[in-house]
Short mmCIF file of C-alpha atoms in Angstrom, two decimals:
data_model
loop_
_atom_site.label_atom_id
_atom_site.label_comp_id
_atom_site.label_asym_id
_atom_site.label_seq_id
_atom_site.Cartn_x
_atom_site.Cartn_y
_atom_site.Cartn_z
CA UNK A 1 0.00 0.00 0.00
CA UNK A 2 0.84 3.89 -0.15
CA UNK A 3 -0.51 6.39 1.21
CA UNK A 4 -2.17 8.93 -0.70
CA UNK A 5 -0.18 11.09 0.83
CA UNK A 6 3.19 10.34 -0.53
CA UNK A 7 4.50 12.46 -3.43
CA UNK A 8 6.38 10.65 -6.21
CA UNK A 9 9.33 12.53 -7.94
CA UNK A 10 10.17 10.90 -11.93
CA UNK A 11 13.60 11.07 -12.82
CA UNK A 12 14.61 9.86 -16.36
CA UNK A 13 17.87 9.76 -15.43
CA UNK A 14 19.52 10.14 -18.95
CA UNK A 15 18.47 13.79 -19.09
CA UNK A 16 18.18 14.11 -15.31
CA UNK A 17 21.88 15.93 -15.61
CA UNK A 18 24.89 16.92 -17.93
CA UNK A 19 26.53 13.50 -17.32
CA UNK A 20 23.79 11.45 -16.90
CA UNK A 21 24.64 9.41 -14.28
CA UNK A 22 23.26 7.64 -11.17
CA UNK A 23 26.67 8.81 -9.56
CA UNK A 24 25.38 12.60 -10.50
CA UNK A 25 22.31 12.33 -9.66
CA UNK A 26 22.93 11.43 -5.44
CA UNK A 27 24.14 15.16 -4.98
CA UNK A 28 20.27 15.99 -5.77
CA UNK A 29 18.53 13.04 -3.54
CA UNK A 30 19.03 15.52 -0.50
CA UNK A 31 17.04 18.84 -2.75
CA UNK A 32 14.13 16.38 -3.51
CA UNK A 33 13.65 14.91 -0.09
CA UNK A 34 13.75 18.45 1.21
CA UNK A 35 11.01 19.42 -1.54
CA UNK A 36 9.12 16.57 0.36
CA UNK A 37 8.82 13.74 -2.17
CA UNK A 38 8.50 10.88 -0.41
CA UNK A 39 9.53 8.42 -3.47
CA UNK A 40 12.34 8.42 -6.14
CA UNK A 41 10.68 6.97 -9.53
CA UNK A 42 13.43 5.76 -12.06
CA UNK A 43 12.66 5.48 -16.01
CA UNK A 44 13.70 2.59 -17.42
CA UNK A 45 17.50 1.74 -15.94
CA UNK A 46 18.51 -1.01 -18.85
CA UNK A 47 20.41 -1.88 -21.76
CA UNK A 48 18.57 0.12 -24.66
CA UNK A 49 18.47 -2.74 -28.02
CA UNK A 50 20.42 -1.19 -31.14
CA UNK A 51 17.81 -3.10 -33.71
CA UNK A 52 15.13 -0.44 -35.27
CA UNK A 53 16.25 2.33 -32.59
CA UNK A 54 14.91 5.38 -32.51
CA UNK A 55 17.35 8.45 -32.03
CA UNK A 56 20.64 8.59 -31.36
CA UNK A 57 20.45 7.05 -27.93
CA UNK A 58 16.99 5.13 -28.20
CA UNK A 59 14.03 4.75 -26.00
CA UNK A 60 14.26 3.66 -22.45
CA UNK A 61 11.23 1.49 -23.34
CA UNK A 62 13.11 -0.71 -26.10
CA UNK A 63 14.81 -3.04 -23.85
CA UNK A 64 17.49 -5.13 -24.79
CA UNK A 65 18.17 -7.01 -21.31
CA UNK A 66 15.74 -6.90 -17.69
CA UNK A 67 18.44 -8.09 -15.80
CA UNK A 68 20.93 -5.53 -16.32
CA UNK A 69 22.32 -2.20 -16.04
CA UNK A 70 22.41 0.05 -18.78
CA UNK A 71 26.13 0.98 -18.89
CA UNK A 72 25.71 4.63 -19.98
CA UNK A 73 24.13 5.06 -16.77
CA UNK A 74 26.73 3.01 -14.28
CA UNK A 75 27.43 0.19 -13.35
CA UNK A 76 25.91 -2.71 -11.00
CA UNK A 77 28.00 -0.87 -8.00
CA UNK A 78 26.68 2.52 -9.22
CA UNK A 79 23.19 1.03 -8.81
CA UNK A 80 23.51 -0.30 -5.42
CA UNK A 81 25.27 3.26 -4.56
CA UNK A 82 22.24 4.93 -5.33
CA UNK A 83 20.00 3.20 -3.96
CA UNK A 84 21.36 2.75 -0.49
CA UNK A 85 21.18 6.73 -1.30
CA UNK A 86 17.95 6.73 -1.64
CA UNK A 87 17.07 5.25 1.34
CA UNK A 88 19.51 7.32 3.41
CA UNK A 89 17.41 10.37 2.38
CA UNK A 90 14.20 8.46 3.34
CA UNK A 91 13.18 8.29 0.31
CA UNK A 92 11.83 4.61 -1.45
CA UNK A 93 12.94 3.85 -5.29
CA UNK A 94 10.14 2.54 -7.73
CA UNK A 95 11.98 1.23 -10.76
CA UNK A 96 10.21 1.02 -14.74
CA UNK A 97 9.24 -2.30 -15.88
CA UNK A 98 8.03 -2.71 -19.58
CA UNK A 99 6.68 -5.85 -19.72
CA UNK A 100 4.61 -5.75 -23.02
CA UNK A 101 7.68 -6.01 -24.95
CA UNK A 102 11.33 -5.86 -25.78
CA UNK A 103 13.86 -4.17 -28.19
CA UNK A 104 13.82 -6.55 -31.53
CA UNK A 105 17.23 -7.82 -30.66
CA UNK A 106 17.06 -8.37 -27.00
CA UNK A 107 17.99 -11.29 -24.60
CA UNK A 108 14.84 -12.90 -24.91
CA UNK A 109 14.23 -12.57 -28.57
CA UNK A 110 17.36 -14.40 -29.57
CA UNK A 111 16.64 -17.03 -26.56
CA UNK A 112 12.83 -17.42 -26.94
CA UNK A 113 11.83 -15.74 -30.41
CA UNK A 114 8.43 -17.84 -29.60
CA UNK A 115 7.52 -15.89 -26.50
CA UNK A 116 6.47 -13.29 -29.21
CA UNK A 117 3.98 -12.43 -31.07
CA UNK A 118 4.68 -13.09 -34.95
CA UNK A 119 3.86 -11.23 -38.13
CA UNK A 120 2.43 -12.90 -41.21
CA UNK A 121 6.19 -13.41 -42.07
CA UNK A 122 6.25 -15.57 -38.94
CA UNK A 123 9.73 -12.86 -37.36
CA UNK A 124 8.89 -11.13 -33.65
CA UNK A 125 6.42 -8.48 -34.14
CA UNK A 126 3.53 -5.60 -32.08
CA UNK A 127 0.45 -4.38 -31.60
CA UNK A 128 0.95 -0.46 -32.10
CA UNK A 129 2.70 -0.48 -35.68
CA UNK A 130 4.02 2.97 -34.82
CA UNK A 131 6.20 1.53 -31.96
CA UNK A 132 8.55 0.40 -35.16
CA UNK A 133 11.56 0.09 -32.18
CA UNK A 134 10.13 -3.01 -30.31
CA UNK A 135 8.13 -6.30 -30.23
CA UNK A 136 5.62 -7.71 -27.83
CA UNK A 137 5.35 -10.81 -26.06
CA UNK A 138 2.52 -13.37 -26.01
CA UNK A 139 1.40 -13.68 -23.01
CA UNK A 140 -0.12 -17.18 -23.99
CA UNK A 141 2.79 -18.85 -25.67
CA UNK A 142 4.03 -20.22 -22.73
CA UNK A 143 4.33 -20.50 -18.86
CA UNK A 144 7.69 -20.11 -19.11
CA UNK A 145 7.71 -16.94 -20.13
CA UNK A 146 5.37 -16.01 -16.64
CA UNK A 147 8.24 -17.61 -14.87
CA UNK A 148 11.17 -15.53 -16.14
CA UNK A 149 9.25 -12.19 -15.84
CA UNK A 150 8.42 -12.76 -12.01
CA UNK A 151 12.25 -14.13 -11.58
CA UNK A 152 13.26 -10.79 -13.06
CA UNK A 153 10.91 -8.35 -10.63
CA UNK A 154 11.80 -10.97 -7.43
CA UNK A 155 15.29 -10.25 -8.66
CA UNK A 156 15.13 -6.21 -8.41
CA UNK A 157 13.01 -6.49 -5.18
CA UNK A 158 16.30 -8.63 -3.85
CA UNK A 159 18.65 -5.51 -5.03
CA UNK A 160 16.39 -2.99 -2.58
CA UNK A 161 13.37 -1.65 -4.77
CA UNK A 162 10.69 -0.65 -2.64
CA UNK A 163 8.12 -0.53 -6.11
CA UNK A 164 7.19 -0.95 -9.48
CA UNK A 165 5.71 1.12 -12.20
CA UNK A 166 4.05 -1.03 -15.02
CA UNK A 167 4.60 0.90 -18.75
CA UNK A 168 1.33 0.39 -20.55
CA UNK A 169 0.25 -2.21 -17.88
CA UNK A 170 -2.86 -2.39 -19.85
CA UNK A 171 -1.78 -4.55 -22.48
CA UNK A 172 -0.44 -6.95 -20.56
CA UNK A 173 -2.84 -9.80 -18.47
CA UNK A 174 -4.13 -9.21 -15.36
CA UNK A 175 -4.14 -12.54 -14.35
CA UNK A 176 -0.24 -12.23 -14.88
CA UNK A 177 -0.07 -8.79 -12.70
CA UNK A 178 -1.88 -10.97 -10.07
CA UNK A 179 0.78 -13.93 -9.88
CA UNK A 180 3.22 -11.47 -9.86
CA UNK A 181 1.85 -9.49 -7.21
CA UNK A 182 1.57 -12.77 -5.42
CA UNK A 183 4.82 -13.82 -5.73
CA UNK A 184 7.07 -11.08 -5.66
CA UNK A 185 5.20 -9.80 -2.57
CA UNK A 186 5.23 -13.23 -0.91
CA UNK A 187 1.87 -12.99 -0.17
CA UNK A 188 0.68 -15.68 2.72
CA UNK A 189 -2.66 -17.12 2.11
CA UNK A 190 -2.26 -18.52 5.67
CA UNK A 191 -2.47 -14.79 7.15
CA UNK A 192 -3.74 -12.89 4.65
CA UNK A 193 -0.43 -10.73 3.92
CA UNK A 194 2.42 -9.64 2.46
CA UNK A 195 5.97 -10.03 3.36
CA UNK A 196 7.67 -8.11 1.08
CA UNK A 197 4.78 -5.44 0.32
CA UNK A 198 6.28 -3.02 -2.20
CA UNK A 199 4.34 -0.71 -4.39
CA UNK A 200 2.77 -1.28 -7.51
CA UNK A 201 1.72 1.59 -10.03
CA UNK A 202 0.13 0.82 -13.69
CA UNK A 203 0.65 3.37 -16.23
CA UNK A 204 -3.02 2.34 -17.28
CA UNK A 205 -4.13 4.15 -21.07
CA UNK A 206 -6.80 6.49 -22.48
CA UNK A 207 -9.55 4.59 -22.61
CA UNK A 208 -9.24 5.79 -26.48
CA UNK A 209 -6.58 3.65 -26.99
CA UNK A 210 -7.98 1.12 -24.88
CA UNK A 211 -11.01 0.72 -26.96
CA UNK A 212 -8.95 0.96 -30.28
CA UNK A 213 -6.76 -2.04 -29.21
CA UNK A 214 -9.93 -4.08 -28.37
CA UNK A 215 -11.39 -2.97 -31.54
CA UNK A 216 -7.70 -4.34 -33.25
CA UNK A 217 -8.46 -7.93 -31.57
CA UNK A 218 -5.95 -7.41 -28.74
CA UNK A 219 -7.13 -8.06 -24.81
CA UNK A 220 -6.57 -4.81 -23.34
CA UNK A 221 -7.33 -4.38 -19.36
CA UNK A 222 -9.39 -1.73 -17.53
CA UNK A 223 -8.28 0.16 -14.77
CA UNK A 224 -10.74 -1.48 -12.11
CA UNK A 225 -9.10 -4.57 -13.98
CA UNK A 226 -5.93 -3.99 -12.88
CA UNK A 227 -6.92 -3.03 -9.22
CA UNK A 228 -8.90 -5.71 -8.58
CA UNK A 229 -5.53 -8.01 -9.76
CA UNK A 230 -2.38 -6.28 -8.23
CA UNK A 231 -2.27 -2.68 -8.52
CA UNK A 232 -2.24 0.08 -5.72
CA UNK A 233 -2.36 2.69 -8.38
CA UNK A 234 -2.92 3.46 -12.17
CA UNK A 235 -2.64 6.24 -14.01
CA UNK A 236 -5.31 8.92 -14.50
CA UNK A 237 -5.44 9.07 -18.01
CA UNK A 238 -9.30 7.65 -17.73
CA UNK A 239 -9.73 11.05 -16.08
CA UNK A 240 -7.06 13.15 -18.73
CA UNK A 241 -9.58 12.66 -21.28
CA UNK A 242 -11.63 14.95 -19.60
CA UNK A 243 -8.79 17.31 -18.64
CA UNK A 244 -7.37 17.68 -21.95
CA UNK A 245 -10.65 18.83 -23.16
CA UNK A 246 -10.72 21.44 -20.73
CA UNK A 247 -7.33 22.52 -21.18
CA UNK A 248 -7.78 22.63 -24.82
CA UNK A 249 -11.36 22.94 -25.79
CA UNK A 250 -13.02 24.71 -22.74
CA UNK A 251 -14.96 22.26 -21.38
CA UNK A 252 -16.02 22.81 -17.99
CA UNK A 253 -14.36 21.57 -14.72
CA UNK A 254 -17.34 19.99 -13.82
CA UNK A 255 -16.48 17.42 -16.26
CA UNK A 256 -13.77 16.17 -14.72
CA UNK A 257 -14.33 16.66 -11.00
CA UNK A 258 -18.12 14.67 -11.80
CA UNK A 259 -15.80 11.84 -12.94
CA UNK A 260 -14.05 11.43 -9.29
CA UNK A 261 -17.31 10.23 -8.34
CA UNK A 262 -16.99 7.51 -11.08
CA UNK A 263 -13.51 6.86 -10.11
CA UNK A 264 -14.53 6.76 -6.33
CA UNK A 265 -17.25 4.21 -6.56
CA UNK A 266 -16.33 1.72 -9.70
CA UNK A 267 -12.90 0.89 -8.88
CA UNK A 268 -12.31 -1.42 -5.73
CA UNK A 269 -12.75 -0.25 -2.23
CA UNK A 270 -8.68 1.39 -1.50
CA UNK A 271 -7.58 1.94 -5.19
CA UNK A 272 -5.77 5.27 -5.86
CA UNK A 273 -5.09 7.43 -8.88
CA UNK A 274 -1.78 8.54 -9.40
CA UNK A 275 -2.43 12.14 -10.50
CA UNK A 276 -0.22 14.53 -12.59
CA UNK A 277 0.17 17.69 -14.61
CA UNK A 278 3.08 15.76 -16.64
CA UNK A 279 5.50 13.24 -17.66
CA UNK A 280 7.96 12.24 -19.76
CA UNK A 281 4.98 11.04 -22.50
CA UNK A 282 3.16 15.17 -21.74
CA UNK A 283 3.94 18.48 -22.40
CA UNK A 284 5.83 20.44 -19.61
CA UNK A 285 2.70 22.11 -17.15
CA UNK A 286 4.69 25.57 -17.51
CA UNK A 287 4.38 24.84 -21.56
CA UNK A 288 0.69 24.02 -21.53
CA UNK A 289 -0.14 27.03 -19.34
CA UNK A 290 2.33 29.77 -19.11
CA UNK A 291 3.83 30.83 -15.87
CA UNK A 292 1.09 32.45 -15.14
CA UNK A 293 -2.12 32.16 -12.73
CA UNK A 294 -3.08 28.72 -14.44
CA UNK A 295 -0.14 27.04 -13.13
CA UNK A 296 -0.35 28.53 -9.69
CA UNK A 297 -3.85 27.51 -9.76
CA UNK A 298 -3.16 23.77 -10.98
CA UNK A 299 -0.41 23.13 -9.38
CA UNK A 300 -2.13 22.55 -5.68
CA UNK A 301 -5.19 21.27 -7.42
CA UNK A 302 -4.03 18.44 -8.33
CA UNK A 303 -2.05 17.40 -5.54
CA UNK A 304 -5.10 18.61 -3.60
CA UNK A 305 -6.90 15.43 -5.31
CA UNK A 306 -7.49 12.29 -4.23
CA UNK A 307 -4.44 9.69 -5.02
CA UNK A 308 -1.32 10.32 -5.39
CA UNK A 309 0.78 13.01 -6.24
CA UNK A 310 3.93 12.70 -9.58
CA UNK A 311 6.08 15.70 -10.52
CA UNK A 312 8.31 14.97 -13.52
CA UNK A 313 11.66 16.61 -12.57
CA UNK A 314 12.36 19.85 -13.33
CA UNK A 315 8.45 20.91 -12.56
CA UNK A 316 8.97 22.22 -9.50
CA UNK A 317 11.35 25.07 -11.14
CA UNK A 318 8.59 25.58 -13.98
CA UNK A 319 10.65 24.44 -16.76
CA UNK A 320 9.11 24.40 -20.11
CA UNK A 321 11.42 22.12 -22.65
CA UNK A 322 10.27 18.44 -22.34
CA UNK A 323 13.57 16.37 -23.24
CA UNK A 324 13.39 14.37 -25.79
CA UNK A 325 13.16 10.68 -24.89
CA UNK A 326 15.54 9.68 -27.75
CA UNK A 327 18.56 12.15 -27.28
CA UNK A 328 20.75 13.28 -24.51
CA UNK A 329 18.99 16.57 -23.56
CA UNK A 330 19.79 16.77 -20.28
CA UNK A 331 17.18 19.62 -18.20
CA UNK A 332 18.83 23.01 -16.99
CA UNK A 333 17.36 22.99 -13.45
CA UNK A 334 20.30 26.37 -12.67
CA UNK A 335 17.68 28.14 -15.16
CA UNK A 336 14.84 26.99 -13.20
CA UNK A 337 12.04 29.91 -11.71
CA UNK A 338 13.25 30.04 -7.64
CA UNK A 339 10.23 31.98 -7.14
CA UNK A 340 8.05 29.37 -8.86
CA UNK A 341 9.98 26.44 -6.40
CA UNK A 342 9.20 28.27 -3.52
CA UNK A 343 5.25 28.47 -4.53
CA UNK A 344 5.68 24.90 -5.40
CA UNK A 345 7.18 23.79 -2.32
CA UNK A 346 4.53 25.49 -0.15
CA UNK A 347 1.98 24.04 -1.75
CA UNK A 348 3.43 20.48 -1.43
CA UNK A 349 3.63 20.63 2.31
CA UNK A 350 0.22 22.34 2.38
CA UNK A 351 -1.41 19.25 0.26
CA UNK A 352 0.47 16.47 2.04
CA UNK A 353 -0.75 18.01 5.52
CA UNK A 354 -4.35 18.64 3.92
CA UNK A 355 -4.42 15.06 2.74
CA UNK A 356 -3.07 13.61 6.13
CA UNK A 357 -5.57 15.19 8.65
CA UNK A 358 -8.42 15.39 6.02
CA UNK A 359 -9.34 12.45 3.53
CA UNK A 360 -11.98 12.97 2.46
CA UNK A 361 -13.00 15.06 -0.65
CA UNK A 362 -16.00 17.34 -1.97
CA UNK A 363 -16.00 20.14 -4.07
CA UNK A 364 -18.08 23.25 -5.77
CA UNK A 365 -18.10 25.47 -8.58
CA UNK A 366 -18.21 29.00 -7.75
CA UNK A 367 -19.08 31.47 -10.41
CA UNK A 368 -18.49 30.83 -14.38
CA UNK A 369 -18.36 32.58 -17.45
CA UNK A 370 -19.55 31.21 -21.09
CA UNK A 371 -18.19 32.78 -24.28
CA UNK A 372 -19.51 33.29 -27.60
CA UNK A 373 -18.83 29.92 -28.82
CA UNK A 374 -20.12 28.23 -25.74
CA UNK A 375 -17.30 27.39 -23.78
CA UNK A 376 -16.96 27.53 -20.30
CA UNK A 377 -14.60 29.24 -18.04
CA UNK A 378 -14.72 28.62 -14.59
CA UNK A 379 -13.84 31.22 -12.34
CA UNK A 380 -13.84 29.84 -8.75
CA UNK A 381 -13.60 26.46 -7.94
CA UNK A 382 -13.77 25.48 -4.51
CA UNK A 383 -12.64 21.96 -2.73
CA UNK A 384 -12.56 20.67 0.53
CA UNK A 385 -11.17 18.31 2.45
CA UNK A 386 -12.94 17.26 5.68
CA UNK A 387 -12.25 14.81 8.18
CA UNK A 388 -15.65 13.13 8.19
CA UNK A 389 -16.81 12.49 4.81
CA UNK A 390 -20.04 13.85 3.26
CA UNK A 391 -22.79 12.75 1.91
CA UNK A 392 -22.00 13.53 -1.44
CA UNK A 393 -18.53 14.72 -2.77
CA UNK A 394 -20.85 17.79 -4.50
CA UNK A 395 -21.74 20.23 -3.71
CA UNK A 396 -19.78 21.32 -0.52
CA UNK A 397 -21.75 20.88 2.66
CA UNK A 398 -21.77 24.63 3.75
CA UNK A 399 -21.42 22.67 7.63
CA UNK A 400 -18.35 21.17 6.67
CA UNK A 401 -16.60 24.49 6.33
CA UNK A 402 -15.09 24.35 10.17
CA UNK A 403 -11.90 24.23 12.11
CA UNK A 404 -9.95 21.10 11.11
CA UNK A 405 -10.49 21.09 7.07
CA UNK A 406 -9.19 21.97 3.79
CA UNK A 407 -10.59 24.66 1.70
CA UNK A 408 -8.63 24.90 -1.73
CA UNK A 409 -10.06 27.78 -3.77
CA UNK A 410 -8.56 27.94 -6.91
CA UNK A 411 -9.38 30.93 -9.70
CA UNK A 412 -7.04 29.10 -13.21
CA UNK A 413 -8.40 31.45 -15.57
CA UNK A 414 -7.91 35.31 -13.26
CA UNK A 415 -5.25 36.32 -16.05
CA UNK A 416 -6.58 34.55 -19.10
CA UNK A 417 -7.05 36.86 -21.67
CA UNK A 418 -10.89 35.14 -22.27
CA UNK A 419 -11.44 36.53 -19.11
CA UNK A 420 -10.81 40.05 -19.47
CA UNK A 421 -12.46 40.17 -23.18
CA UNK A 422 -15.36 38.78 -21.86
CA UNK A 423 -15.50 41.14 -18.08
CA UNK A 424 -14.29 43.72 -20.79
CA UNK A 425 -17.78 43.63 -22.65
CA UNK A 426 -19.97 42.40 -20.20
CA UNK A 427 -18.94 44.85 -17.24
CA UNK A 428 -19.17 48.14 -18.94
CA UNK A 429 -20.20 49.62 -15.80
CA UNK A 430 -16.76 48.66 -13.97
CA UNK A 431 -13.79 51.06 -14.88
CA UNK A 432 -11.31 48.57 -15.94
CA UNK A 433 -12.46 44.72 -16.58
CA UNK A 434 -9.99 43.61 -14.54
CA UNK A 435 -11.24 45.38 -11.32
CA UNK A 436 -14.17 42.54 -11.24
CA UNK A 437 -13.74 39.94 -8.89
CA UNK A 438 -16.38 37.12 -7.81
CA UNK A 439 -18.01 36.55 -4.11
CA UNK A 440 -17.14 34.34 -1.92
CA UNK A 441 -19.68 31.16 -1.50
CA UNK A 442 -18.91 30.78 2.03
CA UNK A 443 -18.13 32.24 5.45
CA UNK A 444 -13.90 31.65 5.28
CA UNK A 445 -11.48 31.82 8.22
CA UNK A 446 -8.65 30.28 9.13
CA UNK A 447 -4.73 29.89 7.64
CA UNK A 448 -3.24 30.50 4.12
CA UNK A 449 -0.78 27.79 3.72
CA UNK A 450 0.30 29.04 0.49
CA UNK A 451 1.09 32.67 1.55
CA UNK A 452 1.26 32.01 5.35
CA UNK A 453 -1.53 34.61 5.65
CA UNK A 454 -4.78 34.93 7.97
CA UNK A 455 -7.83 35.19 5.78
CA UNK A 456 -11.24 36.23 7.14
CA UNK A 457 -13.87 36.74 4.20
CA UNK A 458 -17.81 36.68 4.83
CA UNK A 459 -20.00 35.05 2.62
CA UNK A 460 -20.78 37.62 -0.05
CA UNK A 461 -17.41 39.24 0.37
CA UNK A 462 -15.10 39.28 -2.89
CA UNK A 463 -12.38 37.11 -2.77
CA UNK A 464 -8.55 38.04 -3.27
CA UNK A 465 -7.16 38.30 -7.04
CA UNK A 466 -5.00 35.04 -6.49
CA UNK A 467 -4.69 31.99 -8.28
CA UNK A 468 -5.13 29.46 -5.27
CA UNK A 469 -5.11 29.53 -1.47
CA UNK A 470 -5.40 26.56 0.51
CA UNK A 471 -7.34 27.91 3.61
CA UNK A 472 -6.95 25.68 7.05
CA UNK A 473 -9.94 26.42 8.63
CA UNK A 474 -10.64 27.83 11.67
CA UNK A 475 -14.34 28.17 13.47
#
């Protein structure tokens, strides 16, 4: 298990910094501990296949050996180095595993060519035609296969992981997740637990691609799927698909904060989404939204959430160039935004102590605007956590805003320039658009954690021209 209030920090450690080392990376363990991550999570750490690559330096994801070290990165001491790192800093170390295939000329594709699935030429082939740099196992050719997976996680778990994160865990059977849950946990049917209970995390898909794969003839597994077999978490790209549409089409919030519901109550009782503004597969946050009120405003959102919190590295400085996956393009975090970290940080510890006193999540929309094409723009969005859960997780019950919760009010689109156009035309009466601000929906009192400031607004009162304050309430 995890707790959903542990904070994950990705590091794809190629591009992580100028020498791309695990050796170079330990002088930074000590910065992201003190950021308060609470886990280290590693890209893929292998040899990368020369067959087909992509780039000059290949994918992480086109494996050419599980079992080994890719030697660009360190070697087998350099490993063991940084982990025993890691957990000096108390931090834990999830490692990448790509089970759903292999670089075309790796290990097990010159030992077992019939572990994989075959084109109509009868040679190692995939699913996704466009992932020209590797080939995918069959999962039914034989046991043995099962076998020599399992060996390979109980082998990293032996070498001091404390987790796993599944690449497109989807596409690969549940019924296999669930043995290897099983095994590599050392589960004991006599007492109903693990031994060895690391962390697992499934980089579950869009359901888009989820439906096109079934649609292709392929099994493809559902995120409740892969809860109910062996994961503690899986992406929320089920709920992306709503996001992205609001980030890039202006649909409304409500959208996507209806959907927790669905999350909430079809998945199994415990699962938890592992939420994010980006990774190494998305655009940078500060890239999609400017350094501007939207990121302030997402940025405790959704690590206000329930699940679990990722930050790609580099986020927390609000850099904006994604490296690219197949080069060495190392991030600059010297020309990272201080002044951004500092917001960040603050609103890490303010989450993480919002999400340890108060689990349990409701939320409201405050005042919107529409514009001429129909889209929405919300301007206040309100969310609580309480420590006694409400009836329903919307709206807010007005009697759960007392000493001992969460209010997060969040305003993402205060500087948007759909925003002032709109206040612009439809405020004529108001000497500058910008001097319009909304009411608050509720009696508010209590602590900023954000700014550190006391904040005492009636109901009715207009509410500060900030992006986002996390409020801990007072009576």
């Amino acid at each position: 298990m995890i707790q959903e209030s542990s904070y994950i920090y990705q590091i794809f450690l190629r591009n992580f910094t100028q020498e791309g080392t695990f050796r170079a990376a330990i002088p930074e363990l000590e910065r992201i501990s003190n950021l308060g991550f609470d886990w280290i999570y590693l890209t893929p750490i292998h040899p990368i296949g020369e067959k087909a690559r992509k780039g000059t330096y290949g994918s992480p994801y086109a494996i050419k050996d599980y079992r080994k070290i890719n030697p660009e990165l360190g070697d087998e001491t350099d490993f063991t180095n940084f982990v025993e790192e890691v957990h000096a800093h108390d931090l834990k170390l999830m490692i990448d595993i790509v089970f759903n295939h292999t670089s075309p000329d790796s290990v097990l594709v010159h030992e077992h060519p019939d572990w994989f699935i075959r084109a109509a030429d009868g040679l190692p082939w995939r699913k996704c035609e466009d992932w020209s740099d590797v080939v995918d196992f069959d999962y039914r050719s034989s046991p043995h296969l099962w076998l020599e997976l399992i060996d390979t996680l109980a082998m990293w778990r032996d070498r001091g992981v404390d987790g796993f994160r599944c690449d497109v865990a989807s596409l690969v059977p549940s019924e296999f997740w669930r043995q290897a849950r099983q095994r590599v946990n050392k589960y004991d049917p006599g007492i109903k637990e693990e031994k060895a209970p690391l962390v697992w995390l499934a980089e579950s898909v869009h359901p888009a691609f989820l439906r096109k794969m079934r649609l292709l003839g392929y099994n493809s597994w559902s995120e409740p799927e892969l809860h109910a077999a062996a994961f503690d978490l899986t992406y929320d790209y089920d709920g992306w698909e709503r996001l992205e549409k609001i980030w890039e089409q202006g649909m409304s919030f409500e959208r996507y904060l209806e959907y927790l519901y669905v999350q909430e109550t079809l998945y199994p009782k415990g699962a938890k989404k592992l939420r994010f503004l980006e990774n190494h597969d998305q655009e940078r946050a500060a890239h999609r939204f400017g350094n501007r009120a939207k990121l302030r405003a997402m940025t405790p959102f959704y690590q206000f959430l329930p699940g679990v919190s990722m930050s790609y590295m580099g986020q927390e400085l609000a850099l904006e160039h994604k490296p690219n996956i197949f080069e060495k393009d190392p991030i600059e975090l010297e020309l990272g935004d201080k002044e951004f970290e500092r917001y960040f940080i603050a609103s890490l510890r303010a989450t993480k102590e919002a999400k340890e006193e108060a689990p349990f999540f409701s939320w409201t929309i405050g005042q919107d605007f529409r514009l001429k094409d129909g889209s929405a723009r919300e301007e206040v969005i309100y969310c609580l956590r309480s420590v006694e859960p409400t009836k329903m997780p919307y709206p807010i019950d007005r009697s759960m805003i007392r000493k001992g919760n969460y209010l997060l009010v969040i305003q993402p689109e205060l500087d948007s320039p759909a925003r002032q156009r709109f206040y612009g035309s439809a405020s004529k009466k108001a000497s500058s658009s910008l001097e319009y601000t909304p009411s608050a929906l509720f009696n508010i009192e209590g602590t900023d954690l954000l700014s550190g400031e006391e904040v005492r607004i009636a109901e009715g009162d207009k509410i500060p021209r900030i992006p986002a304050s996390l409020i801990r309430l007072e009576d």
